[in-house]
Coordinates of C-alpha atoms in Angstrom, one line a residue:
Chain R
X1 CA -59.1 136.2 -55.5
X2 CA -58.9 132.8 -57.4
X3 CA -56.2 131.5 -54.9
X4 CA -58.7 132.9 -51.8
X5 CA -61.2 130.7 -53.7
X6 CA -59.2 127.4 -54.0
X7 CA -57.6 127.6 -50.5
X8 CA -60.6 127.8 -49.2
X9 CA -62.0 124.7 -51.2
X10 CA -58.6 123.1 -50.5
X11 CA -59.6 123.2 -46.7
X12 CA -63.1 122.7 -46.9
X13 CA -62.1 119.3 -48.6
X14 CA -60.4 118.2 -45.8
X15 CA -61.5 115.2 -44.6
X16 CA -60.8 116.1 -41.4
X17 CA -62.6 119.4 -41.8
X18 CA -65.7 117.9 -43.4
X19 CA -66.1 115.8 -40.6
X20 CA -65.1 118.8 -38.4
X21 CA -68.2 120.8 -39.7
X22 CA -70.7 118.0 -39.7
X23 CA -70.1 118.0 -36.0
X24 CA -70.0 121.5 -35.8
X25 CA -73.4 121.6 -37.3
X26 CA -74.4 118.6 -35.0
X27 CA -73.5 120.3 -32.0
X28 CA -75.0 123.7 -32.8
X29 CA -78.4 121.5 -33.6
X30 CA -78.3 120.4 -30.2
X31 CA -77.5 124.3 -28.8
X32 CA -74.6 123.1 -27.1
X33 CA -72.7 125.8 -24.6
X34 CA -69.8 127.9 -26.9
X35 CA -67.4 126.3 -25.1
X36 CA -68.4 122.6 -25.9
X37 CA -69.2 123.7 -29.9
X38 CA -65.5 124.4 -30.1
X39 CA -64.4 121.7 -28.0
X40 CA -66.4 119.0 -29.5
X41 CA -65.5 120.5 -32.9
X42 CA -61.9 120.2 -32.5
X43 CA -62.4 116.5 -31.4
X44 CA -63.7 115.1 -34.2
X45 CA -60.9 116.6 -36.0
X46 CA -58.5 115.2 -34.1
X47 CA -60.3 112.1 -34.1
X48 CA -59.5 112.2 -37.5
X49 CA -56.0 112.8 -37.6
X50 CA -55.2 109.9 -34.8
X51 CA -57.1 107.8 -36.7
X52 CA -54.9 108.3 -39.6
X53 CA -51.9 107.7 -37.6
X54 CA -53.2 104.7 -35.9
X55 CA -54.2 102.7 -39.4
X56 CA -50.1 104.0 -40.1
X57 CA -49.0 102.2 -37.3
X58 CA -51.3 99.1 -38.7
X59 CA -50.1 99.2 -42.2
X60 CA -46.2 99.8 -41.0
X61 CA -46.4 96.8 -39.0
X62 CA -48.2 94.5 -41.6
X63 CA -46.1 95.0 -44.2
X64 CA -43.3 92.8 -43.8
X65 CA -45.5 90.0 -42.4
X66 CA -47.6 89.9 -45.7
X67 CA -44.0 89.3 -47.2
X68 CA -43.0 86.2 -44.1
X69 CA -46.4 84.9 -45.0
X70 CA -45.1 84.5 -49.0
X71 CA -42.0 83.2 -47.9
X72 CA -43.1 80.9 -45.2
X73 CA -46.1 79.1 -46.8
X74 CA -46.0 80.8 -50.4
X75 CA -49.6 82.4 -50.0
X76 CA -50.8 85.7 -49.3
X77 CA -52.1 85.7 -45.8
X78 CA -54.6 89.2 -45.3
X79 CA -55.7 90.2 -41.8
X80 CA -59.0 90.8 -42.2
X81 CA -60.1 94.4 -40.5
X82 CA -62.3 96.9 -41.7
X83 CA -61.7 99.6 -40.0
X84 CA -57.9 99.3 -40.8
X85 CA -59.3 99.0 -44.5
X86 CA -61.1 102.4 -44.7
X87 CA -58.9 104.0 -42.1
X88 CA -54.9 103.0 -44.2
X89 CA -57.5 104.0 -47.7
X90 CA -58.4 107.7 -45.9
X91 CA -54.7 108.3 -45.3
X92 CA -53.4 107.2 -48.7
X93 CA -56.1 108.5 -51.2
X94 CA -57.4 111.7 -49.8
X95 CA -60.6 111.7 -52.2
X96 CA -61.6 108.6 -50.6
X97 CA -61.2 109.6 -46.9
X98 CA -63.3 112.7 -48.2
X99 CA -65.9 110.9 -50.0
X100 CA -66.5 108.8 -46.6
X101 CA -66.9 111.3 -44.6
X102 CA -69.8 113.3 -46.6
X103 CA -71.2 109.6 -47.4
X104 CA -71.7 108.7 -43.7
X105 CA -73.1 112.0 -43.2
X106 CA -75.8 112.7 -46.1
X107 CA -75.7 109.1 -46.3
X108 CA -77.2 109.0 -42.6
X109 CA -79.8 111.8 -43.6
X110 CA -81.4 109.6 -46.5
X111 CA -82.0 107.2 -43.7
X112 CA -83.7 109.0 -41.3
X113 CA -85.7 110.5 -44.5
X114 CA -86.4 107.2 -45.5
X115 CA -87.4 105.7 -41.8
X116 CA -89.8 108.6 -41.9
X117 CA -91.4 107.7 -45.2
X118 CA -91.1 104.3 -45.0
X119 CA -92.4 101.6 -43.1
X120 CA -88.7 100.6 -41.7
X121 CA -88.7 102.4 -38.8
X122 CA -85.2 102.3 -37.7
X123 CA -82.1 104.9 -37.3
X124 CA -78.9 102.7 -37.5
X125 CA -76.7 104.6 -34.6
X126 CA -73.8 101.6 -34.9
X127 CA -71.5 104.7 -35.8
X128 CA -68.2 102.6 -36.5
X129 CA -70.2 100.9 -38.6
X130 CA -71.6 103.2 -40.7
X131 CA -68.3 104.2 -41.1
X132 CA -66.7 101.4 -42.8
X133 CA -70.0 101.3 -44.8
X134 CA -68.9 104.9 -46.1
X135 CA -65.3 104.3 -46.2
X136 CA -66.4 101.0 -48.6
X137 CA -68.4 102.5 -50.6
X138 CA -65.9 105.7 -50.8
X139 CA -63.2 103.2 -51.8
X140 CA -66.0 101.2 -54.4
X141 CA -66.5 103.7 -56.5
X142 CA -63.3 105.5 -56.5
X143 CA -62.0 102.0 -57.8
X144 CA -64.0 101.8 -60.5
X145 CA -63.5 105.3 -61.8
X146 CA -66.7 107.4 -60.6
X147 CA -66.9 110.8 -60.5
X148 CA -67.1 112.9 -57.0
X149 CA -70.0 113.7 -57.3
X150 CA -71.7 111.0 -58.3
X151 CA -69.7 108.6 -55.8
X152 CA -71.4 111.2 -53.4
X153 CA -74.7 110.8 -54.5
X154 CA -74.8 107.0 -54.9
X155 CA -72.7 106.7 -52.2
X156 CA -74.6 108.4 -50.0
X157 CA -78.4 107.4 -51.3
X158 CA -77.2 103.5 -50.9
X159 CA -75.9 104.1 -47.8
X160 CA -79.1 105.0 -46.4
X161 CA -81.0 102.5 -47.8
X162 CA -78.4 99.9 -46.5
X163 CA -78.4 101.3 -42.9
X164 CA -82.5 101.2 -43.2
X165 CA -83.1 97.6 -44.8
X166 CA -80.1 95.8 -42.8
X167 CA -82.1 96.4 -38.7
X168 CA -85.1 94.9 -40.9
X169 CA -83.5 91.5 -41.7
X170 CA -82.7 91.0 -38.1
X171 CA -85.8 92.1 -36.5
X172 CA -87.7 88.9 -35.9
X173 CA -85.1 87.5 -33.9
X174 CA -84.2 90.2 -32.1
X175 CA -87.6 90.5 -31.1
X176 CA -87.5 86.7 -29.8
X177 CA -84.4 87.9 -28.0
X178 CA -85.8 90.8 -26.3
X179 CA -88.9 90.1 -25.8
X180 CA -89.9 93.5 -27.5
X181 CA -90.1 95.7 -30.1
X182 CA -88.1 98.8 -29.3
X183 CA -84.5 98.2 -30.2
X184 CA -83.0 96.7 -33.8
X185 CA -79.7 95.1 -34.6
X186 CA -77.3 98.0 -36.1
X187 CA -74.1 96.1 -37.6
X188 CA -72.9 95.1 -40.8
X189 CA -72.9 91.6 -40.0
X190 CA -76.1 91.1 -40.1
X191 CA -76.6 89.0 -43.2
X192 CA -74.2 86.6 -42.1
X193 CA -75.1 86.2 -38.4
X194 CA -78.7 85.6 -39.9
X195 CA -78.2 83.2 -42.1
X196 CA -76.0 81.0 -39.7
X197 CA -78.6 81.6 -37.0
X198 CA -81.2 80.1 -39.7
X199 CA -78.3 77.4 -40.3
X200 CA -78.4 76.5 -36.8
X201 CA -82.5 76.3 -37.0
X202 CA -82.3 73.4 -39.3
X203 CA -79.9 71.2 -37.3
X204 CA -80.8 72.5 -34.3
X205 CA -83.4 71.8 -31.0
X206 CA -84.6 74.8 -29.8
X207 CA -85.8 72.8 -26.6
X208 CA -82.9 73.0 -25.1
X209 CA -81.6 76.5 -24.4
X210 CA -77.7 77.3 -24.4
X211 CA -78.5 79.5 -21.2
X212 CA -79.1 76.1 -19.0
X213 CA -75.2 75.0 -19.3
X214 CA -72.6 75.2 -17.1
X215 CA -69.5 77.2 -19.1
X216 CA -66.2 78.2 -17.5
X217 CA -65.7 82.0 -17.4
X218 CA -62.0 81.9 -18.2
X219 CA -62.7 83.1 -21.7
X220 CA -64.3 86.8 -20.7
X221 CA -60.7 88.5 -21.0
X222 CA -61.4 88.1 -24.7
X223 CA -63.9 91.2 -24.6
X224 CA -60.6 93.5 -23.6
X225 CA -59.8 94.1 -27.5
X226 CA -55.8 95.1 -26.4
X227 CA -55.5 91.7 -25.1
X228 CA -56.8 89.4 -27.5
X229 CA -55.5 91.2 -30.6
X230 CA -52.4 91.1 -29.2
X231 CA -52.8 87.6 -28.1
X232 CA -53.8 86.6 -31.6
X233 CA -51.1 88.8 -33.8
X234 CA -48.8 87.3 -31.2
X235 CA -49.4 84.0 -32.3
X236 CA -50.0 84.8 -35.4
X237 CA -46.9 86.6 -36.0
X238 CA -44.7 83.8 -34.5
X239 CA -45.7 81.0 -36.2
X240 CA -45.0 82.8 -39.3
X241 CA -41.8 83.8 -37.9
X242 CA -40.6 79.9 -37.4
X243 CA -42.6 78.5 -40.5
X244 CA -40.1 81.6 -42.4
X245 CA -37.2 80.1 -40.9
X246 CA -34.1 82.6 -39.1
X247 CA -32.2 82.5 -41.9
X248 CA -34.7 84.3 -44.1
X249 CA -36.3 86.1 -41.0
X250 CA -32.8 88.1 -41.0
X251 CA -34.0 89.8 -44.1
X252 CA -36.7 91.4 -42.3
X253 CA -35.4 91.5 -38.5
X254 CA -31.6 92.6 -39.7
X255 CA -29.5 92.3 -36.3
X256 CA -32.7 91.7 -34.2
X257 CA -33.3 88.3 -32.9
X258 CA -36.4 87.4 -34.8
X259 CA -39.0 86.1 -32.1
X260 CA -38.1 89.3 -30.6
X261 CA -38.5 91.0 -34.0
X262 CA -42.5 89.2 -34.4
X263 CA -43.4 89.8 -30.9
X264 CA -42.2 93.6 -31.2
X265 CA -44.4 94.1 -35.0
X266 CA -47.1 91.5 -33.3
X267 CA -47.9 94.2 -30.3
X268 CA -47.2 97.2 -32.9
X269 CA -50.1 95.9 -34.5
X270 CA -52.6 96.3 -31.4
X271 CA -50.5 99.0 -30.2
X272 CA -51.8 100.4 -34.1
X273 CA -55.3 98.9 -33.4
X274 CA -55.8 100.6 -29.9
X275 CA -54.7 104.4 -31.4
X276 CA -56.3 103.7 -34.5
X277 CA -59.9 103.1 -32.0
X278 CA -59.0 106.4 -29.9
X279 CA -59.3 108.4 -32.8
X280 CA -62.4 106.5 -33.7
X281 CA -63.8 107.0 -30.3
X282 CA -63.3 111.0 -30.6
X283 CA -65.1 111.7 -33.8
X284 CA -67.6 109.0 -33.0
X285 CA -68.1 110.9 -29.9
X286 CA -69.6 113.7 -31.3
X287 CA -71.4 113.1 -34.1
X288 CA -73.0 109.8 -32.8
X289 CA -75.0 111.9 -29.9
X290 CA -75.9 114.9 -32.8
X291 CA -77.1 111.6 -35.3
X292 CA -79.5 110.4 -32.0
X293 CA -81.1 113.4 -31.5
X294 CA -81.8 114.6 -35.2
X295 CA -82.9 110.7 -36.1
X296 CA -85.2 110.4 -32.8
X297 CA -86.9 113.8 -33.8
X298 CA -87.4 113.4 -37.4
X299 CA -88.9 110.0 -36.7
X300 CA -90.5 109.6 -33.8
X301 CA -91.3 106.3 -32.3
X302 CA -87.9 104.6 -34.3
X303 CA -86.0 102.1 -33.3
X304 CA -82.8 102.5 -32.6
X305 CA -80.0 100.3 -34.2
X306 CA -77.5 99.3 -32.0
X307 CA -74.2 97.6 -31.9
X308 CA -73.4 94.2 -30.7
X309 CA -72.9 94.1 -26.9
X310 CA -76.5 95.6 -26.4
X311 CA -77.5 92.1 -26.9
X312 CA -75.1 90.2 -25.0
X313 CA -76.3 90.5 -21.4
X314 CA -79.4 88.4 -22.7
X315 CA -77.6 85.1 -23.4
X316 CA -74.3 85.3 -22.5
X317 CA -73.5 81.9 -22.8
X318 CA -74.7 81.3 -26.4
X319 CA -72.1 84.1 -26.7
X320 CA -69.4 82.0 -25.4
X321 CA -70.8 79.1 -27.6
X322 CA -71.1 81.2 -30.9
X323 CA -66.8 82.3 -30.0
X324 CA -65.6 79.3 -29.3
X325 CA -67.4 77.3 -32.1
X326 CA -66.4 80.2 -34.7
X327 CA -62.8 79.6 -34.6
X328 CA -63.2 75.8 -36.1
X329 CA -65.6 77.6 -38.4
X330 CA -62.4 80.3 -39.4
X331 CA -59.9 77.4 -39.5
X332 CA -61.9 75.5 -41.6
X333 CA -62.6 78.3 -43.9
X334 CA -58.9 79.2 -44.1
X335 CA -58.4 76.1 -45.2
X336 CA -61.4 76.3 -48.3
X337 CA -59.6 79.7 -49.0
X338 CA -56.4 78.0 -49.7
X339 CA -57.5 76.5 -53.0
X340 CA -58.9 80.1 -54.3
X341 CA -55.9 81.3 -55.1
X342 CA -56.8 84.7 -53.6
X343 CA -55.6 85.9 -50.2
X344 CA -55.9 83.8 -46.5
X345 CA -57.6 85.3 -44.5
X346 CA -56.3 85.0 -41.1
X347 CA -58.7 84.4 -38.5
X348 CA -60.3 88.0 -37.2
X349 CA -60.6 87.9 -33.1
X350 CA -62.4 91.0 -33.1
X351 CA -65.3 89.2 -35.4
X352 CA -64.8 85.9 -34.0
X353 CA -65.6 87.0 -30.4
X354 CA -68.4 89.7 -31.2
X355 CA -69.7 88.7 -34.1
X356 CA -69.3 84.9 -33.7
X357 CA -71.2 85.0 -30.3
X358 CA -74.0 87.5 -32.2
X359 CA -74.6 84.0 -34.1
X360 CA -74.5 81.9 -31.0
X361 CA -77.1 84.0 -30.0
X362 CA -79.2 84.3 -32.8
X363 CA -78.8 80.5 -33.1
X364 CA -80.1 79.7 -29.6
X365 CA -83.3 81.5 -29.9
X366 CA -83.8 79.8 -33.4
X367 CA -82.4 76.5 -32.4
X368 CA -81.5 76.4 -29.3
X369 CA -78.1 74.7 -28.0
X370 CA -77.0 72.8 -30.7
X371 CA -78.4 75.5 -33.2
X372 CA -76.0 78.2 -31.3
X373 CA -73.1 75.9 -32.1
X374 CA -73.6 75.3 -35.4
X375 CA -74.2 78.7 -36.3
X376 CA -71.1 80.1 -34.4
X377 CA -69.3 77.4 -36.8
X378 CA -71.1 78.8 -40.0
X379 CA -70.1 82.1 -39.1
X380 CA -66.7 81.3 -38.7
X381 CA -67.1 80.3 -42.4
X382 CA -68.6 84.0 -43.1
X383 CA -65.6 85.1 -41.7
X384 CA -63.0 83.9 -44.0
X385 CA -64.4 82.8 -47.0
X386 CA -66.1 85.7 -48.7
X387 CA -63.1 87.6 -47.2
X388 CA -60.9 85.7 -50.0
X389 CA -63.5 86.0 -52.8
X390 CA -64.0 89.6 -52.7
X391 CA -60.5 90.6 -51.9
X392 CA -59.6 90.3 -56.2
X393 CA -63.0 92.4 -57.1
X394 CA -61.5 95.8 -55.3
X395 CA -58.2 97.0 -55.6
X396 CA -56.2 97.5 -52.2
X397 CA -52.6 96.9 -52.0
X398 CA -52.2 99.2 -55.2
X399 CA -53.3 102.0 -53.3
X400 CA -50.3 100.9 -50.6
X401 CA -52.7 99.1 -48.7
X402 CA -51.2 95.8 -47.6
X403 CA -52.2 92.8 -45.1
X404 CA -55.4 93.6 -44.3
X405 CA -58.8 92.9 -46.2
X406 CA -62.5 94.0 -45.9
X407 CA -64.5 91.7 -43.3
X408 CA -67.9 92.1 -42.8
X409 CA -70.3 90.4 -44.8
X410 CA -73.0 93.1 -45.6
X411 CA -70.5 95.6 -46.7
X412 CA -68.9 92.7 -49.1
X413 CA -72.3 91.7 -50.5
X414 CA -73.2 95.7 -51.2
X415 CA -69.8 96.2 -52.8
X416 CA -69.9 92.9 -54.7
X417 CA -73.6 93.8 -56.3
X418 CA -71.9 97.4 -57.1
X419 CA -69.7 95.7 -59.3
X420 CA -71.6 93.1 -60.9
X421 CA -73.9 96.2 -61.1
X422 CA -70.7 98.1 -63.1
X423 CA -69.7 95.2 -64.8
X424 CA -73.1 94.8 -67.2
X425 CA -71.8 98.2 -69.0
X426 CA -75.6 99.7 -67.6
X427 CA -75.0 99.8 -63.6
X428 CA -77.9 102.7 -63.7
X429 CA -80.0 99.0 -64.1
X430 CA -78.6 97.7 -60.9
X431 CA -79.8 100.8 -59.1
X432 CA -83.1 100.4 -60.9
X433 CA -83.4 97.0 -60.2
X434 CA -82.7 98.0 -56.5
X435 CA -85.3 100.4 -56.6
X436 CA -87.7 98.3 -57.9
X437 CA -87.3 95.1 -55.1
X438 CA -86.5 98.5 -52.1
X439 CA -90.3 99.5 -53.5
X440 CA -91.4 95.7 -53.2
X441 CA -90.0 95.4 -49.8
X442 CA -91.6 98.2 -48.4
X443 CA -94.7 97.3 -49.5
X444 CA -94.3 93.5 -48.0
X445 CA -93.0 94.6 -44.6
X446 CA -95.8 97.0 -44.1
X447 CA -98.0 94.0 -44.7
X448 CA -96.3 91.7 -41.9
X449 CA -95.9 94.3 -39.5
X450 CA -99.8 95.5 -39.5
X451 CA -99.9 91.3 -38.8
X452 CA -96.9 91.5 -36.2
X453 CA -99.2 94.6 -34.1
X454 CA -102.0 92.6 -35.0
X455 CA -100.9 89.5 -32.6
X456 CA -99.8 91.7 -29.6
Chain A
X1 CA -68.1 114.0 -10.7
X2 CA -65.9 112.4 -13.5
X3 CA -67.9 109.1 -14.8
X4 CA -66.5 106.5 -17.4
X5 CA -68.4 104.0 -19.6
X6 CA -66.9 101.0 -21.0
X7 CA -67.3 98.1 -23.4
X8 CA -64.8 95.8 -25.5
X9 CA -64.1 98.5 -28.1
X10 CA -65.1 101.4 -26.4
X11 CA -66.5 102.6 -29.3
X12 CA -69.8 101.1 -29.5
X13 CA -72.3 100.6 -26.4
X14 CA -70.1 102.8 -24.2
X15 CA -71.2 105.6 -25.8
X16 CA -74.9 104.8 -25.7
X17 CA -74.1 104.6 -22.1
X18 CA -72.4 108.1 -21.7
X19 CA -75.4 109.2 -23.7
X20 CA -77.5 107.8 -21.7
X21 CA -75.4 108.9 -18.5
X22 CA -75.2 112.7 -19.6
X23 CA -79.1 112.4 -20.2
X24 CA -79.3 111.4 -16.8
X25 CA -76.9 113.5 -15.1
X26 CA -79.1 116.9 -17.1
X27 CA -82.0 115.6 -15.4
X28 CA -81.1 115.2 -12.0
X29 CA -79.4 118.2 -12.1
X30 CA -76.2 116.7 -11.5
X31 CA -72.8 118.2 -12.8
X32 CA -70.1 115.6 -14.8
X33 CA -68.2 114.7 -17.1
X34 CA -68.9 111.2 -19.2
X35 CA -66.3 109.5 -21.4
X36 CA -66.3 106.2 -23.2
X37 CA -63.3 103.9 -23.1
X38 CA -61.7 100.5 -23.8
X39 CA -61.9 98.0 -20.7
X40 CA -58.3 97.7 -21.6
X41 CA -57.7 101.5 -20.6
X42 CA -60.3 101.4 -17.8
X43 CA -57.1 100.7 -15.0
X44 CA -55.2 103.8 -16.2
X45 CA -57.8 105.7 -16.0
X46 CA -59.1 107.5 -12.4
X47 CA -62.9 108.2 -12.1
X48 CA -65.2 108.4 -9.7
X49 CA -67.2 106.1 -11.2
X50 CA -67.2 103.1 -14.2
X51 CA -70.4 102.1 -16.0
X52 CA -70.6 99.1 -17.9
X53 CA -72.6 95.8 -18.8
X54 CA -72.9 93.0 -16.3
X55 CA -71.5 90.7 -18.4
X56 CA -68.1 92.7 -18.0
X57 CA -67.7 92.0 -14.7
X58 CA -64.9 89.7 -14.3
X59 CA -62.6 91.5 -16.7
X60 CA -63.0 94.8 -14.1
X61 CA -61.8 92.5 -11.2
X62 CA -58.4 95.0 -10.6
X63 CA -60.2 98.2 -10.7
X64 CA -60.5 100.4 -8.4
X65 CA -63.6 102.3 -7.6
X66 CA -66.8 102.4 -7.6
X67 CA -68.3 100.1 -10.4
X68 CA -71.9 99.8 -11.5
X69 CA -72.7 96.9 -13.4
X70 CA -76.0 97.3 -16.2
X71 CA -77.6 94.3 -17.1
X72 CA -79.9 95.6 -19.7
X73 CA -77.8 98.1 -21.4
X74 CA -81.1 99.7 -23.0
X75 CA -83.0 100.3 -20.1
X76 CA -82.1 103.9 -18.7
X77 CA -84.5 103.5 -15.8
X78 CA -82.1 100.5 -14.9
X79 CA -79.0 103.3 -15.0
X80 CA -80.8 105.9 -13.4
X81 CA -81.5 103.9 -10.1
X82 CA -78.3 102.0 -9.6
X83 CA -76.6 105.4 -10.5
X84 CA -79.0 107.7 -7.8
X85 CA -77.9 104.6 -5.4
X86 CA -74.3 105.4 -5.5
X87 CA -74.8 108.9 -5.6
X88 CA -76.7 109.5 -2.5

């Protein structure tokens, strides 16, 4: 009976199980036919499994350019992606890719529950997002030596309050953007696209409006993400490669000419990215849709948080701006990283084109032209060099992680506080201390938003 | 009909649009099937129609099919009547 008993935890602990009910549940919520509860069911838990493989195919393909990098430049050069991050952590240490899962799903419950009693009225429904937030916090606390059930309960109670309290901070711009009040920023970028927008205030002229100038389209093909990774690992790849040398290069490339050896592990690494994002997609698929209609109910009248390219359509070229004035911003910043002593970060196309063009056009509506400029350059800076700070405060590569490093900036300032939290000896006064400023804040924005209806 | 949304990662605003595009299709009474994809994957992939933002436009150049093209990804009343269009 025992053995019935610990099987049948054994399979309910399955990460891909645990996700595999939540959507179960999801789907029965939403009295879906039979036929789509099992299909949507076995999805996500397929999602799951590709996903594993995909961030694999990532980690396979890094791991002999982390070593090039060494020899070529003697530094550690890190590609910074989260989703490879939490994804290569699920398939290594299976607590962790368990703990993520329940966090992003209890974890998404305390912040409906808290949009309902709160005055933050937004459901965060960025669900890639909200996955590396679980899969950081998952990996947080299993660094520094928490128990399950506790990484579960803190995991999943600052989780909530994260994906609350971040849609807040973007707000008043957004609602410059739009023009209203009904959708929120839903990223975990957001502290870093907001203070470069604010950047881009000061030094900027918010008389004259990014969306007057002429830019060239050439640059869209960057939104295809199997193109520019590629592009950019590519690159990346090869100049390593030459900087290494083809004597040394034969150590990793064996009979294989080595540009053809960089260019094959270059592509592996999108070809990694692009299965890795399938498997994403699947579970996403389900439990995103469940999420929306719970949230909406619960709380009526919230505002959805969404991702990124909700926004884009109303200043597309500040976007462009915000890109192309990021990657100074990430050279620059690789550069500063350099005397750290840490890890390079490498510059992140994913971040620099979405992201980056979220602060052009933040910085346009705060400053206008020049202010979407300088706050695609600032971000750029947010890109790389709290990448290199925070990389030491976690550990990664001992858990056969390798090349890759957390990116965005809200998920590195949580994590950071976590541990300057755990390293007083008393991190119950961190979440105290938390409590008390969440219980400030509340109290504040319910002020100014009485103002905000106020005005209309 | 078979219907695909799409976006950079395809893992983002595409599915807001499939939601969007399933809550449309229940309403009208219209039978599909919605997936959300990569724009990368959107040439291998046959549908009847492709949904995705305006801004998207030049990197859909080679596909073939019918395309709509949302400018405010938000508004479903924008969907719903450039979808009904192509329909009818």
């Amino acid at each position: 009976m025992t053995e019935v008993i610990s099987a049948f935890v054994g399979i309910i602990k399955t990460p891909a199980v645990i996700l595999g009910l939540i959507a179960l549940l999801g789907l029965l919520v939403q009295k879906k036919s039979f036929s789509q509860v099992v299909e949507g069911t076995l999805k996500t838990m397929l999602g799951l499994l590709i996903l594993s493989a995909g961030a694999g195919l990532i980690v396979e393909n890094l791991a002999p350019f982390s070593e090039m990098f060494t020899d070529a430049f003697n530094l550690t050069g890190v590609v910074p992606f989260d989703e490879a991050v939490v994804g290569a952590l699920s398939e290594k240490v299976g607590m962790i890719a368990q703990n993520t899962s329940l966090i992003l799903a209890i974890g998404f419950l305390v912040n409906v529950i808290l949009a309902r009693i709160t005055p933050f009225k937004y459901i965060f429904l960025t669900g890639h997002m909200m996955w590396i937030m679980a899969g950081g916090l998952a990996w947080a606390f299993y660094d520094l030596g928490v128990s399950e059930l506790n990484t579960i309960i803190y995991g999943s109670f600052i989780q909530g309050c994260v994906l609350l309290l971040l849609p807040a901070i973007a707000q008043p711009i957004v609602r410059k953007i739009t023009g209203n009040d009904k959708i929120a920023y839903g990223h975990l970028t957001t502290i870093g696209v907001v203070a470069s927008a604010y950047v881009g205030k000061i030094f900027g002229n918010s008389a004259k409006d990014a969306e007057d100038m002429e830019l060239p389209e050439g640059l869209s093909f960057f939104k295809d993400t199997a193109i520019s990774v590629s592009l950019v690992m590519l690159i990346i790849y090869l100049i390593t490669a030459i900087f290494t040398g083809a004597e040394t290069m034969a150590k990793y490339a064996g009979e294989t000419n080595f540009i053809v050896y960089s260019i094959l592990k270059g592509l592996g690494f999108a070809a990694g990215v692009l299965i890795l994002l399938q498997g994403v997609r699947l579970f996403l698929g389900e439990i995103i849709p469940a999420f929306k209609g719970i949230g909406m109910k619960i709380v009526p009248g919230a505002r959805p948080a969404l991702d990124v390219p909700v926004f884009f359509s109303y200043a597309p070229k500040s976007l462009m701006l915000g890109f192309i004035f990021a990657i100074p911003g990430m050279l620059v910043g690789l550069f500063v990283s350099s005397f750290f002593g840490t890890v390079i970060p490498l510059p992140s196309i994913i971040g620099g084109f979405f992201t980056g063009g979220m602060a052009g056009i933040f910085g346009n509506a705060l400053g206008g032209r020049r202010g979407s400029m300088i706050a695609g350059f600032v971000y750029g800076l947010f890109l790389t060099i709290p990448v290199a700070l925070f990389y030491p405060l976690y550990n990664l590569a001992e858990y056969g992680v390798q090349g890759v490093a957390y990116l965005v900036s809200d998920g590195i300032a949580v994590l950071s506080l976590i541990k300057l939290s755990f390293s007083t000896g008393f991190p119950v006064i961190g979440l105290l201390v938390f409590l008390a400023i969440f219980v400030f804040l509340c109290i504040r924005f319910k002020n100014r938003n009485e103002n905000y209806q106020l005005e209309q | 009909m078979n219907i695909v949304t799409l976006c950079g990662l395809g893992v983002g605003s595409s599915l807001m649009l499939k939601m969007t595009v399933e809550e449309i299709l229940e309403e009208e009474g219209i039978k599909g099937r919605v997936e959300n994809l990569d724009l990368g994957s959107a040439k291998a992939k046959q549908a009847d129609l492709y949904v995705v933002s305006k801004d998207m436009e030049t990197n859909l150049r080679d596909v073939e099919g019918k395309i709509i093209f949302i400018e405010n990804l938000t508004d479903k009343e924008e969907v719903r009547k450039k979808f009904l269009e192509i329909v009818k």
